């Protein structure tokens, strides 16, 4: 148990969703972190951060709102936030804040929530379980959420696997990347690909898993026109023998899995192209959210 006389430090990994056809069900945690230090009790909530003027620093902050949803009796504290998770870029910046709020409420309220409890609470807030589950557990998670209860399974990604994340140039538009209606043929293809993807992950058949990540049965037919970077990155990756490039569910980043050596080669190739976004080589987080006192 963490002493409430000490500062509490919460660290939550970034997440991504939309792997293959696993919409709202498959999530992954990455080694970019959202850290919150819980400091002294205050008269009013104070959230110190350098995340920009659009992020509230009072009780309207999403961390505080989450804390009070979990336990409305918790008294105001000063919170200090440090984050290298980009906001609004498809890497779970809001999810990390929600998970941090749940962890803080659990500590301050001495609620003794289990991980399953925390996943259920976060899933109800988010409306789906994928990002919350991967942020809490790390690695890749596969979840089902019926609106009340989430069922989640975690599986390990090989330690040598990293991710090259390409952040698309955000034009502020809400692009449609999935079909409005899916034919029975495409539905079967998507379901089959997701089943094989999950089975491959569980049996540690990484090559098969990465091939299934590229199944596009539910993407809109003109997906390469909507997000041309996806085609460019896949083409260059395939020429290097690298598979496992997918478009994040938010459409704001394209992610490719591979070893550090493979991804450095891919990044070098792409740097000579005409992509105008930002590329980052990051590790997979294998541990999920952590809580400690000091």
CSV table of C-alpha atoms in Angstrom, one decimal:
chain,number,residue,atom,x,y,z
A,1,UNK,CA,0.0,0.0,0.0
A,2,UNK,CA,1.3,3.5,-0.8
A,3,UNK,CA,1.4,5.9,2.1
A,4,UNK,CA,-0.9,8.9,1.4
A,5,UNK,CA,1.7,11.1,3.2
A,6,UNK,CA,4.0,10.7,0.2
A,7,UNK,CA,3.7,11.9,-3.3
A,8,UNK,CA,2.1,9.5,-5.7
A,9,UNK,CA,3.5,9.1,-9.1
A,10,UNK,CA,1.4,7.6,-11.9
A,11,UNK,CA,2.9,6.6,-15.2
A,12,UNK,CA,0.7,5.6,-18.1
A,13,UNK,CA,1.9,4.4,-21.6
A,14,UNK,CA,0.6,5.8,-24.9
A,15,UNK,CA,-1.7,3.5,-26.8
A,16,UNK,CA,-2.8,2.8,-30.3
A,17,UNK,CA,-6.0,1.1,-31.6
A,18,UNK,CA,-7.4,-0.1,-34.9
A,19,UNK,CA,-4.8,-2.9,-35.5
A,20,UNK,CA,-6.0,-4.7,-38.6
A,21,UNK,CA,-9.8,-5.1,-38.5
A,22,UNK,CA,-9.8,-5.1,-34.7
A,23,UNK,CA,-11.8,-1.9,-34.3
A,24,UNK,CA,-12.5,-1.1,-30.7
A,25,UNK,CA,-11.1,-4.4,-29.6
A,26,UNK,CA,-7.3,-4.6,-30.1
A,27,UNK,CA,-5.0,-2.2,-28.5
A,28,UNK,CA,-1.3,-1.8,-28.0
A,29,UNK,CA,0.9,0.1,-25.5
A,30,UNK,CA,3.9,2.1,-26.5
A,31,UNK,CA,6.9,3.5,-24.7
A,32,UNK,CA,5.8,7.1,-24.6
A,33,UNK,CA,4.5,8.2,-21.2
A,34,UNK,CA,2.0,10.4,-19.4
A,35,UNK,CA,3.2,11.0,-15.9
A,36,UNK,CA,1.2,12.6,-13.1
A,37,UNK,CA,2.6,13.5,-9.7
A,38,UNK,CA,-0.1,13.8,-7.0
A,39,UNK,CA,1.1,16.4,-4.5
A,40,UNK,CA,-0.5,18.2,-1.5
A,41,UNK,CA,-4.1,18.5,-0.7
A,42,UNK,CA,-5.5,21.9,-1.8
A,43,UNK,CA,-8.7,24.0,-1.4
A,44,UNK,CA,-9.3,23.6,-5.2
A,45,UNK,CA,-8.0,21.3,-7.8
A,46,UNK,CA,-4.8,22.6,-9.5
A,47,UNK,CA,-3.3,20.7,-12.5
A,48,UNK,CA,0.1,22.0,-13.5
A,49,UNK,CA,1.1,21.1,-17.1
A,50,UNK,CA,2.7,22.4,-20.2
A,51,UNK,CA,0.2,20.9,-22.6
A,52,UNK,CA,-1.2,24.1,-24.0
A,53,UNK,CA,-4.0,26.5,-23.3
A,54,UNK,CA,-6.7,24.2,-24.5
A,55,UNK,CA,-6.0,21.8,-21.6
A,56,UNK,CA,-7.8,22.9,-18.4
A,57,UNK,CA,-5.8,23.2,-15.2
A,58,UNK,CA,-8.7,23.1,-12.8
A,59,UNK,CA,-11.6,20.7,-12.0
A,60,UNK,CA,-12.5,20.7,-15.7
A,61,UNK,CA,-9.3,18.7,-16.5
A,62,UNK,CA,-10.1,15.2,-17.7
A,63,UNK,CA,-7.9,13.7,-14.9
A,64,UNK,CA,-9.9,15.4,-12.2
A,65,UNK,CA,-13.2,14.6,-13.9
A,66,UNK,CA,-12.3,11.0,-14.0
A,67,UNK,CA,-11.1,11.0,-10.3
A,68,UNK,CA,-14.5,12.4,-9.3
A,69,UNK,CA,-16.5,9.9,-11.4
A,70,UNK,CA,-14.7,7.1,-9.6
A,71,UNK,CA,-15.0,8.6,-6.1
A,72,UNK,CA,-16.8,12.0,-5.7
A,73,UNK,CA,-15.6,12.3,-2.1
A,74,UNK,CA,-11.9,12.7,-2.9
A,75,UNK,CA,-10.6,16.1,-1.8
A,76,UNK,CA,-8.8,18.4,-4.2
A,77,UNK,CA,-5.1,18.0,-4.7
A,78,UNK,CA,-2.3,19.6,-6.7
A,79,UNK,CA,-1.4,17.5,-9.7
A,80,UNK,CA,1.7,18.0,-11.9
A,81,UNK,CA,1.6,16.4,-15.4
A,82,UNK,CA,4.6,15.6,-17.6
A,83,UNK,CA,3.9,14.0,-21.0
A,84,UNK,CA,5.7,13.0,-24.2
A,85,UNK,CA,2.4,11.6,-25.6
A,86,UNK,CA,1.4,14.0,-28.5
A,87,UNK,CA,-2.1,15.4,-28.0
A,88,UNK,CA,-4.7,14.5,-30.7
A,89,UNK,CA,-2.4,12.4,-32.8
A,90,UNK,CA,-4.0,9.0,-32.3
A,91,UNK,CA,-1.7,7.8,-29.5
A,92,UNK,CA,-4.2,7.8,-26.7
A,93,UNK,CA,-3.5,11.1,-25.0
A,94,UNK,CA,-7.1,11.3,-23.6
A,95,UNK,CA,-6.9,7.6,-22.6
A,96,UNK,CA,-3.7,8.1,-20.7
A,97,UNK,CA,-5.4,10.9,-18.7
A,98,UNK,CA,-8.4,8.8,-17.9
A,99,UNK,CA,-6.3,5.9,-16.8
A,100,UNK,CA,-4.2,8.2,-14.6
A,101,UNK,CA,-7.4,9.5,-13.1
A,102,UNK,CA,-8.6,6.0,-12.3
A,103,UNK,CA,-5.3,5.1,-10.7
A,104,UNK,CA,-5.2,8.3,-8.6
A,105,UNK,CA,-8.8,7.8,-7.4
A,106,UNK,CA,-7.9,4.2,-6.4
A,107,UNK,CA,-4.9,5.4,-4.4
A,108,UNK,CA,-6.4,8.5,-2.8
A,109,UNK,CA,-9.7,6.8,-2.1
A,110,UNK,CA,-8.1,3.6,-0.9
A,111,UNK,CA,-10.6,1.7,-3.1
A,112,UNK,CA,-8.6,-1.4,-3.7
A,113,UNK,CA,-9.8,-1.7,-7.3
A,114,UNK,CA,-8.6,-4.7,-9.2
A,115,UNK,CA,-7.2,-4.3,-12.8
A,116,UNK,CA,-10.5,-5.8,-14.1
A,117,UNK,CA,-12.4,-3.1,-12.1
A,118,UNK,CA,-10.2,-0.4,-13.6
A,119,UNK,CA,-10.6,-1.7,-17.1
A,120,UNK,CA,-14.4,-1.7,-16.6
A,121,UNK,CA,-14.5,1.8,-15.3
A,122,UNK,CA,-12.3,3.1,-18.1
A,123,UNK,CA,-14.3,1.3,-20.7
A,124,UNK,CA,-17.5,2.8,-19.5
A,125,UNK,CA,-16.0,6.3,-19.7
A,126,UNK,CA,-14.4,5.7,-23.2
A,127,UNK,CA,-17.2,3.6,-24.6
A,128,UNK,CA,-14.8,0.8,-25.6
A,129,UNK,CA,-12.1,-1.2,-23.9
A,130,UNK,CA,-9.1,-1.4,-26.3
A,131,UNK,CA,-7.1,1.6,-25.4
A,132,UNK,CA,-7.8,1.5,-21.7
A,133,UNK,CA,-6.9,-2.2,-21.4
A,134,UNK,CA,-3.6,-1.8,-23.2
A,135,UNK,CA,-2.7,1.3,-21.2
A,136,UNK,CA,-3.4,-0.6,-17.9
A,137,UNK,CA,-1.8,-3.9,-18.9
A,138,UNK,CA,0.8,-3.1,-21.5
A,139,UNK,CA,1.7,-5.1,-24.7
A,140,UNK,CA,-1.2,-6.0,-27.0
A,141,UNK,CA,-4.7,-6.6,-25.5
A,142,UNK,CA,-7.8,-8.1,-27.1
A,143,UNK,CA,-11.1,-6.9,-25.4
A,144,UNK,CA,-14.8,-7.4,-25.6
A,145,UNK,CA,-17.1,-4.7,-24.0
A,146,UNK,CA,-20.8,-5.0,-23.9
A,147,UNK,CA,-21.4,-1.6,-22.3
A,148,UNK,CA,-21.2,-2.8,-18.8
A,149,UNK,CA,-18.5,-5.4,-18.5
A,150,UNK,CA,-15.2,-5.8,-20.3
A,151,UNK,CA,-13.4,-9.1,-20.9
A,152,UNK,CA,-9.7,-8.7,-21.8
A,153,UNK,CA,-6.8,-11.0,-22.7
A,154,UNK,CA,-3.2,-9.7,-22.9
A,155,UNK,CA,-0.6,-11.3,-25.0
A,156,UNK,CA,3.1,-10.6,-25.3
A,157,UNK,CA,4.8,-8.9,-28.3
A,158,UNK,CA,8.4,-10.2,-28.9
A,159,UNK,CA,10.9,-8.1,-27.0
A,160,UNK,CA,12.8,-7.3,-30.3
A,161,UNK,CA,9.8,-5.7,-31.9
A,162,UNK,CA,9.6,-1.9,-32.0
A,163,UNK,CA,7.3,0.5,-33.9
A,164,UNK,CA,7.9,3.2,-36.5
A,165,UNK,CA,5.2,5.7,-35.9
A,166,UNK,CA,4.5,8.2,-38.7
A,167,UNK,CA,2.3,11.1,-37.5
A,168,UNK,CA,0.4,12.4,-40.5
A,169,UNK,CA,0.1,16.1,-41.2
A,170,UNK,CA,-3.1,17.0,-39.4
A,171,UNK,CA,-5.4,19.1,-41.5
A,172,UNK,CA,-8.1,19.2,-38.8
A,173,UNK,CA,-10.6,17.2,-40.8
A,174,UNK,CA,-12.4,14.1,-39.6
A,175,UNK,CA,-11.6,11.7,-42.4
A,176,UNK,CA,-13.7,8.6,-43.1
A,177,UNK,CA,-11.4,5.6,-43.2
A,178,UNK,CA,-13.9,2.8,-42.7
A,179,UNK,CA,-16.8,1.8,-45.0
A,180,UNK,CA,-20.2,3.0,-43.9
A,181,UNK,CA,-21.7,-0.4,-44.8
A,182,UNK,CA,-19.7,-3.6,-45.0
A,183,UNK,CA,-20.8,-6.5,-47.3
A,184,UNK,CA,-21.2,-10.0,-45.9
A,185,UNK,CA,-18.1,-11.0,-47.9
A,186,UNK,CA,-16.0,-8.2,-46.5
A,187,UNK,CA,-17.4,-8.9,-43.0
A,188,UNK,CA,-16.3,-12.5,-43.2
A,189,UNK,CA,-12.9,-11.5,-44.5
A,190,UNK,CA,-12.4,-9.0,-41.7
A,191,UNK,CA,-13.6,-11.4,-39.0
A,192,UNK,CA,-11.4,-14.2,-40.4
A,193,UNK,CA,-8.4,-11.9,-40.6
A,194,UNK,CA,-8.9,-10.8,-37.0
A,195,UNK,CA,-9.3,-14.3,-35.8
A,196,UNK,CA,-6.1,-15.4,-37.4
A,197,UNK,CA,-4.4,-12.2,-36.1
A,198,UNK,CA,-5.3,-13.0,-32.5
A,199,UNK,CA,-4.5,-16.7,-32.8
A,200,UNK,CA,-1.1,-15.8,-34.3
A,201,UNK,CA,-0.4,-13.4,-31.5
A,202,UNK,CA,-1.3,-16.0,-28.9
A,203,UNK,CA,0.8,-18.7,-30.5
A,204,UNK,CA,3.7,-16.3,-31.1
A,205,UNK,CA,3.6,-16.6,-34.9
A,206,UNK,CA,4.6,-13.0,-35.5
A,207,UNK,CA,5.0,-13.3,-39.3
A,208,UNK,CA,1.4,-14.5,-39.7
A,209,UNK,CA,0.2,-11.8,-37.3
A,210,UNK,CA,1.8,-8.9,-39.2
A,211,UNK,CA,0.3,-10.2,-42.5
A,212,UNK,CA,-3.2,-10.1,-40.9
A,213,UNK,CA,-2.6,-6.6,-39.6
A,214,UNK,CA,-2.6,-5.4,-43.2
A,215,UNK,CA,-6.0,-6.8,-44.1
A,216,UNK,CA,-8.1,-3.8,-45.4
A,217,UNK,CA,-11.5,-5.4,-45.8
A,218,UNK,CA,-13.3,-2.7,-43.8
A,219,UNK,CA,-11.3,0.3,-45.0
A,220,UNK,CA,-13.0,2.6,-47.5
A,221,UNK,CA,-12.2,1.5,-51.0
A,222,UNK,CA,-10.2,4.7,-51.7
A,223,UNK,CA,-8.1,4.5,-48.5
A,224,UNK,CA,-4.9,5.2,-50.3
A,225,UNK,CA,-6.4,8.5,-51.6
A,226,UNK,CA,-7.6,9.4,-48.1
A,227,UNK,CA,-4.3,8.6,-46.4
A,228,UNK,CA,-1.7,8.3,-49.2
A,229,UNK,CA,1.1,7.9,-46.6
A,230,UNK,CA,-0.3,4.4,-45.8
A,231,UNK,CA,0.4,3.2,-49.4
A,232,UNK,CA,3.9,4.9,-49.5
A,233,UNK,CA,5.0,3.4,-46.2
A,234,UNK,CA,3.7,-0.1,-47.0
A,235,UNK,CA,5.3,-0.1,-50.4
A,236,UNK,CA,8.7,0.9,-49.0
A,237,UNK,CA,8.3,-1.6,-46.1
A,238,UNK,CA,7.4,-4.5,-48.4
A,239,UNK,CA,10.4,-3.8,-50.5
A,240,UNK,CA,12.5,-4.4,-47.4
A,241,UNK,CA,10.5,-7.5,-46.5
A,242,UNK,CA,8.7,-5.7,-43.6
A,243,UNK,CA,5.0,-6.4,-43.0
A,244,UNK,CA,2.7,-5.1,-40.2
A,245,UNK,CA,1.9,-1.5,-41.3
A,246,UNK,CA,-1.6,-0.3,-40.3
A,247,UNK,CA,-3.5,2.9,-40.0
A,248,UNK,CA,-4.4,4.0,-36.5
A,249,UNK,CA,-8.1,4.1,-35.8
A,250,UNK,CA,-8.0,7.9,-35.5
A,251,UNK,CA,-6.3,8.0,-39.0
A,252,UNK,CA,-3.7,10.4,-37.6
A,253,UNK,CA,-0.8,7.9,-37.6
A,254,UNK,CA,0.6,5.1,-39.6
A,255,UNK,CA,2.4,2.4,-37.6
A,256,UNK,CA,4.8,-0.2,-38.8
A,257,UNK,CA,6.2,-3.1,-36.6
A,258,UNK,CA,9.7,-4.5,-37.0
A,259,UNK,CA,13.1,-4.9,-35.4
A,260,UNK,CA,15.1,-1.7,-34.6
A,261,UNK,CA,17.4,-2.5,-37.5
A,262,UNK,CA,14.6,-3.0,-40.0
A,263,UNK,CA,12.8,0.1,-39.0
A,264,UNK,CA,15.9,2.3,-39.2
A,265,UNK,CA,16.3,1.1,-42.8
A,266,UNK,CA,12.7,2.0,-43.5
A,267,UNK,CA,13.0,5.4,-41.8
A,268,UNK,CA,16.1,6.1,-43.9
A,269,UNK,CA,14.2,5.3,-47.1
A,270,UNK,CA,11.1,7.3,-46.1
A,271,UNK,CA,13.3,10.3,-45.2
A,272,UNK,CA,14.3,10.6,-48.8
A,273,UNK,CA,10.6,10.7,-49.9
A,274,UNK,CA,8.0,13.4,-49.9
A,275,UNK,CA,6.4,12.6,-46.6
A,276,UNK,CA,5.8,15.8,-44.6
A,277,UNK,CA,4.8,14.3,-41.2
A,278,UNK,CA,6.9,13.3,-38.2
A,279,UNK,CA,8.4,9.9,-37.7
A,280,UNK,CA,9.3,8.4,-34.4
A,281,UNK,CA,10.9,5.0,-33.6
A,282,UNK,CA,9.5,3.8,-30.3
A,283,UNK,CA,9.4,0.7,-28.2
A,284,UNK,CA,6.5,-1.4,-27.1
A,285,UNK,CA,5.5,-1.0,-23.4
A,286,UNK,CA,5.3,-4.4,-21.8
A,287,UNK,CA,4.2,-3.4,-18.3
A,288,UNK,CA,1.3,-1.0,-18.5
A,289,UNK,CA,0.4,1.8,-16.0
A,290,UNK,CA,2.5,1.9,-12.8
A,291,UNK,CA,1.9,3.6,-9.4
A,292,UNK,CA,4.6,4.4,-6.9
A,293,UNK,CA,5.1,6.6,-3.9
A,294,UNK,CA,8.2,8.6,-2.9
